[in-house]
Short mmCIF file of C-alpha atoms and ligand atoms in Angstrom, two decimals:
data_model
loop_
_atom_site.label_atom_id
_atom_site.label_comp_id
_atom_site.label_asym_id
_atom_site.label_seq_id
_atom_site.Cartn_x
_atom_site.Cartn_y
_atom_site.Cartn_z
CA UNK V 9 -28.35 10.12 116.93
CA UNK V 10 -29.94 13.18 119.33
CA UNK V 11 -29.50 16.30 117.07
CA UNK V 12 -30.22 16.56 113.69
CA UNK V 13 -30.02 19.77 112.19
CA UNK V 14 -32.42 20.23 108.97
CA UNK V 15 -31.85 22.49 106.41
CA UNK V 16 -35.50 23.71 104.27
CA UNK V 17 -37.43 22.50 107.04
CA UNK V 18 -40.48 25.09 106.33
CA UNK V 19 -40.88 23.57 102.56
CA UNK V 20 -42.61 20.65 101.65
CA UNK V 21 -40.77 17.68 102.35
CA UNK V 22 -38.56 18.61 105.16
CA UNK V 23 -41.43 20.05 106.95
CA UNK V 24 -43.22 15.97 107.12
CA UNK V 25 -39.23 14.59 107.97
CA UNK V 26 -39.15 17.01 110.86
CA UNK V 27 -42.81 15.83 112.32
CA UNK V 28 -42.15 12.47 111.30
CA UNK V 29 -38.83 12.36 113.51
CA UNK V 30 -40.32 14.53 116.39
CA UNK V 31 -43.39 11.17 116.17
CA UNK V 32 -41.09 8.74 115.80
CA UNK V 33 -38.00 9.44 118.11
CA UNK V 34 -38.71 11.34 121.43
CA UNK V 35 -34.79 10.98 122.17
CA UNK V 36 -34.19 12.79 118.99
CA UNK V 37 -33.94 16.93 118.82
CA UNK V 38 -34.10 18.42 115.27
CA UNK V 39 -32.75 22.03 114.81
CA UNK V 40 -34.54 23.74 112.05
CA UNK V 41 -32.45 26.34 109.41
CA UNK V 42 -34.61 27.79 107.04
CA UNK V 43 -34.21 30.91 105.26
CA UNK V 44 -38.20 31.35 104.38
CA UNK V 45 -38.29 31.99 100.39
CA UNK V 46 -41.63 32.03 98.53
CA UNK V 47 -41.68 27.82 99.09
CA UNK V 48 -41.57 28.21 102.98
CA UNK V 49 -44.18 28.57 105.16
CA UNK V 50 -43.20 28.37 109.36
CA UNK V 51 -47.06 26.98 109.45
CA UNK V 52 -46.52 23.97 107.84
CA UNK V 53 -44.73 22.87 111.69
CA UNK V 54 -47.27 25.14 113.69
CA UNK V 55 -48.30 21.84 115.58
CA UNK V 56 -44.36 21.21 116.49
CA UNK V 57 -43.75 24.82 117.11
CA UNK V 58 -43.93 24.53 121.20
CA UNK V 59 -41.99 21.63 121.07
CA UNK V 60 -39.18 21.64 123.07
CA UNK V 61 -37.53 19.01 120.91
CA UNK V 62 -37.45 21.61 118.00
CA UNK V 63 -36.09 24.70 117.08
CA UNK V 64 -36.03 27.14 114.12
CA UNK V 65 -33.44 29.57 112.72
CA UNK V 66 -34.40 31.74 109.96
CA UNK V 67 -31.20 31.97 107.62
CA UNK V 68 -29.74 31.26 104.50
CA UNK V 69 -27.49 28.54 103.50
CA UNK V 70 -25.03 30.51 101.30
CA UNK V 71 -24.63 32.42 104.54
CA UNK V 72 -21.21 31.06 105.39
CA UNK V 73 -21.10 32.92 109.10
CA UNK V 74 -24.87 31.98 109.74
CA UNK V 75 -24.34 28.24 108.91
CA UNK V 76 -21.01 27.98 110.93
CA UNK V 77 -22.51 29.65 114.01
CA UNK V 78 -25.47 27.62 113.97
CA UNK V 79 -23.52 24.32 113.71
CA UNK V 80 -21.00 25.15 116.02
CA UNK V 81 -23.54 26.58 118.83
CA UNK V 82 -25.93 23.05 118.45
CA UNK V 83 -23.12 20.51 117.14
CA UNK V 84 -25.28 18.30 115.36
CA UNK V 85 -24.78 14.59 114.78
CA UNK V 86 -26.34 14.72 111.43
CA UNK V 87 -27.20 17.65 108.61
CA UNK V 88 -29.90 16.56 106.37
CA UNK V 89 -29.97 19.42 103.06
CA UNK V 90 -33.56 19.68 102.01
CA UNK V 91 -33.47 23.26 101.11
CA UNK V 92 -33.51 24.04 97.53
CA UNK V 93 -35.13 25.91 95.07
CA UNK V 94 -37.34 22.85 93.68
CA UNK V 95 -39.54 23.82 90.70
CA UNK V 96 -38.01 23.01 87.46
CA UNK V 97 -40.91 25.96 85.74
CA UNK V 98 -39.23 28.63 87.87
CA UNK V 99 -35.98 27.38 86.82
CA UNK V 100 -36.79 27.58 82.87
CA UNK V 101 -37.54 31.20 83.62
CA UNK V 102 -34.32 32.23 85.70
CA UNK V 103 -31.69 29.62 86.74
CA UNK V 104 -29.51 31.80 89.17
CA UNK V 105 -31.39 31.28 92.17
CA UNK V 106 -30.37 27.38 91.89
CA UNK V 107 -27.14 27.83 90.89
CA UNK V 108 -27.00 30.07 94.21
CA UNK V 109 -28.93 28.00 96.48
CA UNK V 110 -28.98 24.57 95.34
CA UNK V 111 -24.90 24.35 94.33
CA UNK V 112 -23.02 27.33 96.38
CA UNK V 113 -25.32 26.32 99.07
CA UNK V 114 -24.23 23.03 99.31
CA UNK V 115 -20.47 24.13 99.20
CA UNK V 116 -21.59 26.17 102.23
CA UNK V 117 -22.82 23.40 104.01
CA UNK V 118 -20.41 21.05 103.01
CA UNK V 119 -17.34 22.94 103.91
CA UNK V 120 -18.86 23.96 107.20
CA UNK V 121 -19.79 20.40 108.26
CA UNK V 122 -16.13 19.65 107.38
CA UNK V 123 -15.19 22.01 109.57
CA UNK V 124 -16.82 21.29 112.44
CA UNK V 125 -16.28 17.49 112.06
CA UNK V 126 -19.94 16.96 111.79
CA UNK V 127 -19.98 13.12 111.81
CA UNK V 128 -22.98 12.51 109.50
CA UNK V 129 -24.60 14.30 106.32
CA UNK V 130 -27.17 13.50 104.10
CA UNK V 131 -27.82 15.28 100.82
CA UNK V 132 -31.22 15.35 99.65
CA UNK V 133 -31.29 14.85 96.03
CA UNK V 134 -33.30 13.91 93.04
CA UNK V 135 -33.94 11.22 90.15
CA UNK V 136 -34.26 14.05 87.80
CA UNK V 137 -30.56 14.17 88.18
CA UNK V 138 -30.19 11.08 85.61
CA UNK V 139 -32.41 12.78 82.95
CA UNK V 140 -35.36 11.20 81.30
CA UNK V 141 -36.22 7.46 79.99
CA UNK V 142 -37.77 6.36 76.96
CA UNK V 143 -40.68 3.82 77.31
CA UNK V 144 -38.35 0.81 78.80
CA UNK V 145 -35.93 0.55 81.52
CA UNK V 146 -35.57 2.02 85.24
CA UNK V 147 -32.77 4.71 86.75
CA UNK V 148 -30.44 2.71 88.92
CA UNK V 149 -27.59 4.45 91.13
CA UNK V 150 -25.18 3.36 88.13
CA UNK V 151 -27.01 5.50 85.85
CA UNK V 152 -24.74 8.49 84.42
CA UNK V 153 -25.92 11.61 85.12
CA UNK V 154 -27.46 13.96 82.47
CA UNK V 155 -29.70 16.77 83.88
CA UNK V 156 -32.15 18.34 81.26
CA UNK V 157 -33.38 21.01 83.28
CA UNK V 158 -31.25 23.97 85.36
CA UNK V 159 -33.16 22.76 88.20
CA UNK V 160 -31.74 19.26 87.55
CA UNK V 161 -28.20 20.33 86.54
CA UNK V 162 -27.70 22.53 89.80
CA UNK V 163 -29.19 19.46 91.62
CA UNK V 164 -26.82 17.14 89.62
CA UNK V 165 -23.94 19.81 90.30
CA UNK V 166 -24.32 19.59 94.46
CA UNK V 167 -24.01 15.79 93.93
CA UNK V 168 -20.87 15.53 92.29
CA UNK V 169 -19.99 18.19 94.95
CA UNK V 170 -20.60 16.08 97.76
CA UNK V 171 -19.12 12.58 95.50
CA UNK V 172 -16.19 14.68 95.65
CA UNK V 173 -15.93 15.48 99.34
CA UNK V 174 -16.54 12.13 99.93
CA UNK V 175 -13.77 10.86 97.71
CA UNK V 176 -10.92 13.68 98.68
CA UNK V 177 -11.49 14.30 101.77
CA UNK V 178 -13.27 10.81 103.51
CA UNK V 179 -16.64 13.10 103.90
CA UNK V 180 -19.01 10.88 105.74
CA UNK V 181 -21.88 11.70 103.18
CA UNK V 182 -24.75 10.23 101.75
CA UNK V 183 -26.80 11.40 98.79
CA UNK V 184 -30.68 9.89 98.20
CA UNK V 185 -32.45 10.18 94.87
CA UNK V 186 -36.27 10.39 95.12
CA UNK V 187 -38.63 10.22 92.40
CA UNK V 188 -41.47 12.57 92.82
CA UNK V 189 -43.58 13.24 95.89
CA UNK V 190 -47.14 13.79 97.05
CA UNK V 191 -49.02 14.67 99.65
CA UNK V 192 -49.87 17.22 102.59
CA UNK V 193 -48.18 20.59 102.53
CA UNK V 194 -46.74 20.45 98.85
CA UNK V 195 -46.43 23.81 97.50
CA UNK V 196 -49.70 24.67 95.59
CA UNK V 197 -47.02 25.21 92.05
CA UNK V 198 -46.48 21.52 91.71
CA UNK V 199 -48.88 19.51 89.91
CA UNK V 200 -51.14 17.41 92.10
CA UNK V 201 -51.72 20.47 94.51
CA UNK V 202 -52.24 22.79 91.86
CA UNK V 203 -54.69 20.70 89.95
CA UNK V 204 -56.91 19.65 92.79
CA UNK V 205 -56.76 23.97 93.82
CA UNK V 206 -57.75 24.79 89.92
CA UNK V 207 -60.47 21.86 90.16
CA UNK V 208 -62.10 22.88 93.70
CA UNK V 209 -62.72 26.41 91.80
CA UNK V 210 -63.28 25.24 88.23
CA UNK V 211 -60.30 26.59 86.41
CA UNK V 212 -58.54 25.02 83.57
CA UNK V 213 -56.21 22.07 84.68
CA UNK V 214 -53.25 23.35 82.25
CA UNK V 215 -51.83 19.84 81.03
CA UNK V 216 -48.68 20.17 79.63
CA UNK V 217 -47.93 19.09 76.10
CA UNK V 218 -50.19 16.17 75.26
CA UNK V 219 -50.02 14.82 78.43
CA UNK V 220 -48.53 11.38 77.97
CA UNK V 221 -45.25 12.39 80.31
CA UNK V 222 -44.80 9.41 83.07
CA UNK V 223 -43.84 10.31 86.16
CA UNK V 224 -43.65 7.87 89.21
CA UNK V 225 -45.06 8.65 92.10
CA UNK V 226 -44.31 8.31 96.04
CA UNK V 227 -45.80 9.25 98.94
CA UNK V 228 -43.96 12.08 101.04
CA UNK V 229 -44.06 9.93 104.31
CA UNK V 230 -42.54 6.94 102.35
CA UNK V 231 -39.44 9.72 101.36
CA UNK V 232 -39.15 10.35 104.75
CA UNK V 233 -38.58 7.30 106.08
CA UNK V 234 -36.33 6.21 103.16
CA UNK V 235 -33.99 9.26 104.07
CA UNK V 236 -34.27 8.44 108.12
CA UNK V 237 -32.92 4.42 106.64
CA UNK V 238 -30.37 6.14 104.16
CA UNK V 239 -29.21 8.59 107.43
CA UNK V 240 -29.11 5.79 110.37
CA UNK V 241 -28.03 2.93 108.11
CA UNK V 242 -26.44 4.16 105.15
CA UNK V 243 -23.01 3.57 103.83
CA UNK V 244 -21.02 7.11 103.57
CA UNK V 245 -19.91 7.44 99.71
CA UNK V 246 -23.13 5.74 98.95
CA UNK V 247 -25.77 6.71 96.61
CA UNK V 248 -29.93 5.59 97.24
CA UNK V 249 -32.37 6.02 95.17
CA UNK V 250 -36.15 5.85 96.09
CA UNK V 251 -39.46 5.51 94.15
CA UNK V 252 -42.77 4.31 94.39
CA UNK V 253 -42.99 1.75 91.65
CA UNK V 254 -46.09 4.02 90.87
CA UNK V 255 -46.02 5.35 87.04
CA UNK V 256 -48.42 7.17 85.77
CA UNK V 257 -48.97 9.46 82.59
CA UNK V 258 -50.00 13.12 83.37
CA UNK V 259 -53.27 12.83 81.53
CA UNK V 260 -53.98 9.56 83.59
CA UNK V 261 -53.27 11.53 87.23
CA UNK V 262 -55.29 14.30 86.04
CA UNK V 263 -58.23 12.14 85.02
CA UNK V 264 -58.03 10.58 88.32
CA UNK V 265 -57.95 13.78 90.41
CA UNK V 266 -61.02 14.76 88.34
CA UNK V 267 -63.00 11.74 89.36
CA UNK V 268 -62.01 11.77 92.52
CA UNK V 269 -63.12 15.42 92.99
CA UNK V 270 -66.44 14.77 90.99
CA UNK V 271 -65.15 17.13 88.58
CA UNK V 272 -66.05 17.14 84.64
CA UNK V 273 -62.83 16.53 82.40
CA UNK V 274 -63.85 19.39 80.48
CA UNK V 275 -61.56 21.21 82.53
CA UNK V 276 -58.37 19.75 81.36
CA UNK V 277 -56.35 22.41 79.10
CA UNK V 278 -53.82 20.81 76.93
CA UNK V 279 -50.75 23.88 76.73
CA UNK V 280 -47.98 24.61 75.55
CA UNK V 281 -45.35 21.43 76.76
CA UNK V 282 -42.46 22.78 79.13
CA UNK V 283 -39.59 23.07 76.95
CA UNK V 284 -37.02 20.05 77.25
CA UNK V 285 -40.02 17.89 79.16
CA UNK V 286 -38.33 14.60 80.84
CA UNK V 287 -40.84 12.44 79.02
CA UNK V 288 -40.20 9.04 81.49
CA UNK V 289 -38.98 8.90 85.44
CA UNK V 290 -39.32 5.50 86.89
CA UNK V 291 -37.00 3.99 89.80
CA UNK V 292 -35.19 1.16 90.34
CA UNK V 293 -35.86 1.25 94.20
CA UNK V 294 -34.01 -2.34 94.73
CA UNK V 295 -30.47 -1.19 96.30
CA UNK V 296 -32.66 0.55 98.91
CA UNK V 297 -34.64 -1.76 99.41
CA UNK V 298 -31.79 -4.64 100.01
CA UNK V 299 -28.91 -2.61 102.46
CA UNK V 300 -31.79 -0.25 103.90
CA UNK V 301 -34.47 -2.81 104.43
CA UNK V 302 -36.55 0.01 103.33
CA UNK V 303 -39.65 -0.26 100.86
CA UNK V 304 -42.78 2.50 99.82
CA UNK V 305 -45.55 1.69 101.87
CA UNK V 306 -48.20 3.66 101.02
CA UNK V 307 -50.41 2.48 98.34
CA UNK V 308 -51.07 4.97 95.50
CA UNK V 309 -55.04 5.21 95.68
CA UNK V 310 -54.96 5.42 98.92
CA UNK V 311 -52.60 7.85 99.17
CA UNK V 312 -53.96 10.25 96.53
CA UNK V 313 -57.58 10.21 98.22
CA UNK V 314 -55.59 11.11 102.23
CA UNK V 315 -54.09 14.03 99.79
CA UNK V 316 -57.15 15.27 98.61
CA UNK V 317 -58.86 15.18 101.22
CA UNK V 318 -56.13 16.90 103.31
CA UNK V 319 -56.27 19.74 100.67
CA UNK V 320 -59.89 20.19 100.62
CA UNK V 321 -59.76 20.18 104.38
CA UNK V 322 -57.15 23.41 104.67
CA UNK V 323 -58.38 25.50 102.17
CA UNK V 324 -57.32 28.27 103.96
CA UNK V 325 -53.99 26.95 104.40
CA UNK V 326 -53.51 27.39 100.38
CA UNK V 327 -55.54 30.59 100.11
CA UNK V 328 -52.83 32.34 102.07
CA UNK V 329 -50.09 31.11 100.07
CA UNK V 330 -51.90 31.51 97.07
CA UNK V 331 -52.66 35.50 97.66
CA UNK V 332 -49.10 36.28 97.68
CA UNK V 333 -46.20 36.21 95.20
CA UNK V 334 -47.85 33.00 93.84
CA UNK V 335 -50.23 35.22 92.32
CA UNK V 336 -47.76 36.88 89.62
CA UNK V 337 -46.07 33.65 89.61
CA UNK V 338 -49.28 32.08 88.17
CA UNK V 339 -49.78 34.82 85.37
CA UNK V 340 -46.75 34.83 84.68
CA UNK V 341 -46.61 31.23 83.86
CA UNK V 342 -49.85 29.98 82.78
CA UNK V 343 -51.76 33.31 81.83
CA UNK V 344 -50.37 33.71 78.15
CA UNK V 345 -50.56 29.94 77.43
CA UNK V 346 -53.69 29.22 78.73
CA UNK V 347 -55.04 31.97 76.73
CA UNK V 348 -53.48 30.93 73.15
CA UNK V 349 -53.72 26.87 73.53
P1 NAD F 1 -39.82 23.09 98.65
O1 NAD F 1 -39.61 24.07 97.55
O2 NAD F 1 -41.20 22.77 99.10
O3 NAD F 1 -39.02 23.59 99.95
C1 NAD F 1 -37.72 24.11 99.89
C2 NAD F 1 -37.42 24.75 101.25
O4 NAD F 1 -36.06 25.22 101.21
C3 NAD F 1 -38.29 25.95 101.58
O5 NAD F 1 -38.71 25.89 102.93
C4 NAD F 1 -37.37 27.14 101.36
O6 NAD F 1 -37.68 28.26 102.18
C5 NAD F 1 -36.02 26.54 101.73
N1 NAD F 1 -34.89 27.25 101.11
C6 NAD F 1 -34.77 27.58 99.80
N2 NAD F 1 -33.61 28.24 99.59
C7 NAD F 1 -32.98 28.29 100.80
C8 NAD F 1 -31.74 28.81 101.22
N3 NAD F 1 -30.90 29.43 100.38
N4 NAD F 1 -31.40 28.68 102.53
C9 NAD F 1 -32.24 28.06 103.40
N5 NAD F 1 -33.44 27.57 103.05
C10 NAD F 1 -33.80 27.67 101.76
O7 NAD F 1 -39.04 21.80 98.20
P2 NAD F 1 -39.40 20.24 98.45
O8 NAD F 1 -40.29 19.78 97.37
O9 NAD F 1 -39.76 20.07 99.86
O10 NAD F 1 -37.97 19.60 98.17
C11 NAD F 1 -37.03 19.44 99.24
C12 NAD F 1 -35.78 18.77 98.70
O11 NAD F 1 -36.12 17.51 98.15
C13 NAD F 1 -35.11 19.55 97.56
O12 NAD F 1 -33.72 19.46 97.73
C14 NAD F 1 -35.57 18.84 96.30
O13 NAD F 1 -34.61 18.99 95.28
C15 NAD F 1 -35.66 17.42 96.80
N6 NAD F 1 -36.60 16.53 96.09
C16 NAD F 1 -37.91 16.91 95.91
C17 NAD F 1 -38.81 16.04 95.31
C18 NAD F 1 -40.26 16.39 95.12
O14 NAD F 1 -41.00 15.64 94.49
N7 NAD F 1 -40.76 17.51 95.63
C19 NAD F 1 -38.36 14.77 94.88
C20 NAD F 1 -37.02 14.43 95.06
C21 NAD F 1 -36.16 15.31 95.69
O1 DAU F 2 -38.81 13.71 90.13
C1 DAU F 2 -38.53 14.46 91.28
C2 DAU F 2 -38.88 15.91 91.03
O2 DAU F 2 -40.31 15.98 90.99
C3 DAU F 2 -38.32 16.86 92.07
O3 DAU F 2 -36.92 16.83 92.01
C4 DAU F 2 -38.82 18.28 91.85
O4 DAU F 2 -38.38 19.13 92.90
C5 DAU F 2 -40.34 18.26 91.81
O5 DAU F 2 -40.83 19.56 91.54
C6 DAU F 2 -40.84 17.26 90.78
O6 DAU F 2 -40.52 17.71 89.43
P1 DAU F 2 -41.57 17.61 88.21
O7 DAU F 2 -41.18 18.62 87.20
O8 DAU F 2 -41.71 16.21 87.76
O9 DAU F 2 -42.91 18.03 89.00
P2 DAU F 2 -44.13 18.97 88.60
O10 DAU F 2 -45.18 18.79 89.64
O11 DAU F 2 -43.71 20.36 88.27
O12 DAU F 2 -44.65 18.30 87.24
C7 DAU F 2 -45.07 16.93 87.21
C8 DAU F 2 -45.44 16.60 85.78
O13 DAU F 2 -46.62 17.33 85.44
C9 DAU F 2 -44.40 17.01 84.76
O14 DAU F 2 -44.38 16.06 83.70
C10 DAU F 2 -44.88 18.35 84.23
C11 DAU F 2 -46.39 18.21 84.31
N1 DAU F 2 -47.12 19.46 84.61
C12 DAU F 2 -46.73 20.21 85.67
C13 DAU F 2 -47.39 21.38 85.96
C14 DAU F 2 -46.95 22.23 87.15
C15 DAU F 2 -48.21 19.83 83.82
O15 DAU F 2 -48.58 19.12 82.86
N2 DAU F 2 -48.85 20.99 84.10
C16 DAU F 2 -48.48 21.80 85.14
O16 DAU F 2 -49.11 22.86 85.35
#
């Protein structure tokens, strides 16, 4: 494989795939198409920027012309779909934006790869797809889908898209499932980065609900090296699921985080729950594990302290992000139900 062309490269997890491929492959090239929303940020790959290896296009998936000039003019031998809209808060508040990027986008893609007989794609998907658990049992690929959220229906809906490209017309796809992520450049809206930002200035740490929500957590780099298995070695037609075998209630995390930062747990803010709240995500990691040889590597305690420290070392980093629409964003979400908790 020499070119892979990205899709949400600027956004959290694409933007570690793309440097850990450029560190990990010098024969490889990646081509970067990224259409820069409020979630992506070009200086998450400053350090890759001059590489010659890698290139960005600014652009937007549902752009039909865009995407089919871009494939045909670097004729990758992979597409890997990161970009989405990804917070399931912002989706509670106004679903179109996934329905537009998340689904149509994928149709884009899809039909252009098909197209241009691009031998390899990779969908970048999500266990929130299968819904929630109760206190027993795992999500396996078998499990039927039932999305709670409009984030995880529009996710759930570009699935079935690409199950059914792969079943009419032979689409050499694959589709991973990943539980949910930490670590450097994570969007300062998602939990771990926002609570260690609201702890470094003493704010309230808005829990939501009562805080006993599990959630099971993997490192980013462990992601990306699950979806570079799932791309080289997967089966086309396939489905992969990843986790970290790491659960963990909200109130637990955010306990931890507070220690960790030398913080007081005075700070935690019980609010208002999101409405329909997944209450249990937890992986059954085993498929991957078997045909991918693939398994998470990074231990959880470790990992969390590498993350904190990487976010008290580039303040600045999420000071810019944080000054901008993030601001509104913020007030808009937390302001009223921090205020009457
Ligand atoms: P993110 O919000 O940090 O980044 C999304 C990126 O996509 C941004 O760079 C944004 O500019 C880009 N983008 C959005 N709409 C676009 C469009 N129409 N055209 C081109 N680019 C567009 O998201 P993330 O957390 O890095 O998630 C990446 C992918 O991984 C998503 O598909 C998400 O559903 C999936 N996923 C995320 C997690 C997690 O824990 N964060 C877990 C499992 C799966
Ligand atoms: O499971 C994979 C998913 O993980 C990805 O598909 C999504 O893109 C990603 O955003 C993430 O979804 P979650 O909703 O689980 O992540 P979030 O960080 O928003 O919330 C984690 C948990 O913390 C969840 O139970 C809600 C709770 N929470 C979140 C925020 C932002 C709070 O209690 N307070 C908060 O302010």
């Amino acid at each position: 494989m020499q070119c892979i062309l990205v899709t949400g490269g600027c956004g959290f997890i694409g933007s570690n795939f793309v440097r850990h491929m450029l560190g990990t492959d010098s024969g490889i090239s990646i081509v970067n198409v990224d259409a820069l929303t409020y979630a992506g940020n070009p200086e998450n790959l400053a350090d890759v920027a001059d590489d010659s290896r890698y290139q960005f296009h600014r652009g937007d998936i549902i752009d039909r012309d865009f995407i089919a000039e871009t494939i045909g003019a670097c004729k990758p031998d992979a597409v890997v779909n990161f970009a989405a809209e990804s917070h399931v808060d912002r989706s509670i508040h106004d679903s179109g934006p996934f329905v537009q990027t998340n689904i149509v986008g994928t149709q884009v893609l899809l039909d252009v790869c098909r197209e241009r007989d691009v031998p390899r794609y990779l969908q970048v998907s999500t266990d929130e797809v299968y819904g929630s658990l109760g206190e027993d049992g795992y999500f396996t690929e078998e499990t039927p889908l039932a999305p709670n959220s409009p984030y995880a229906a529009s996710k759930a809906s570009a699935d079935l898209l690409v199950r059914s490209y792969c079943e009419t017309h032979r689409f050499p796809a694959v589709v991973t499932r990943c539980s949910n992520n930490y670590g450097p450049y994570q969007f300062p809206e998602k939990l771990i980065p926002l609570f260690i930002s609201n702890a470094r200035s003493d704010k309230p740490l808005p829990v939501y609900g009562d805080g006993t929500n599990v959630r099971d957590w993997i490192h980013v780099l462990d992601h990306c090296r699950g979806i570079e298995a799932a791309l080289r070695n997967g089966q086309a037609g396939e489905v992969y699921n990843f986790g970290g075998r790491c659960e963990v209630t909200n109130i637990d995390l955010t306990r931890k985080l507070l220690n960790l930062l030398d913080k007081p747990e005075s700070l935690i803010k019980f609010v208002k729950d999101r409405p329909g709240h997944d209450f249990r995500y937890a992986i059954d990691c085993s498929k991957a594990e078997r045909e991918l040889n693939w398994t998470p590597q990074v231990d959880f305690e470790t990992g969390l302290k590498e993350t904190i420290d990487w976010y008290l070392s580039h303040e600045e980093w999420a000071q810019r992000i944080q000054s901008g629409e993030y601001r509104q964003w913020y007030e808009r979400q937390y302001g009223e139900r921090i205020e009457t908790s």
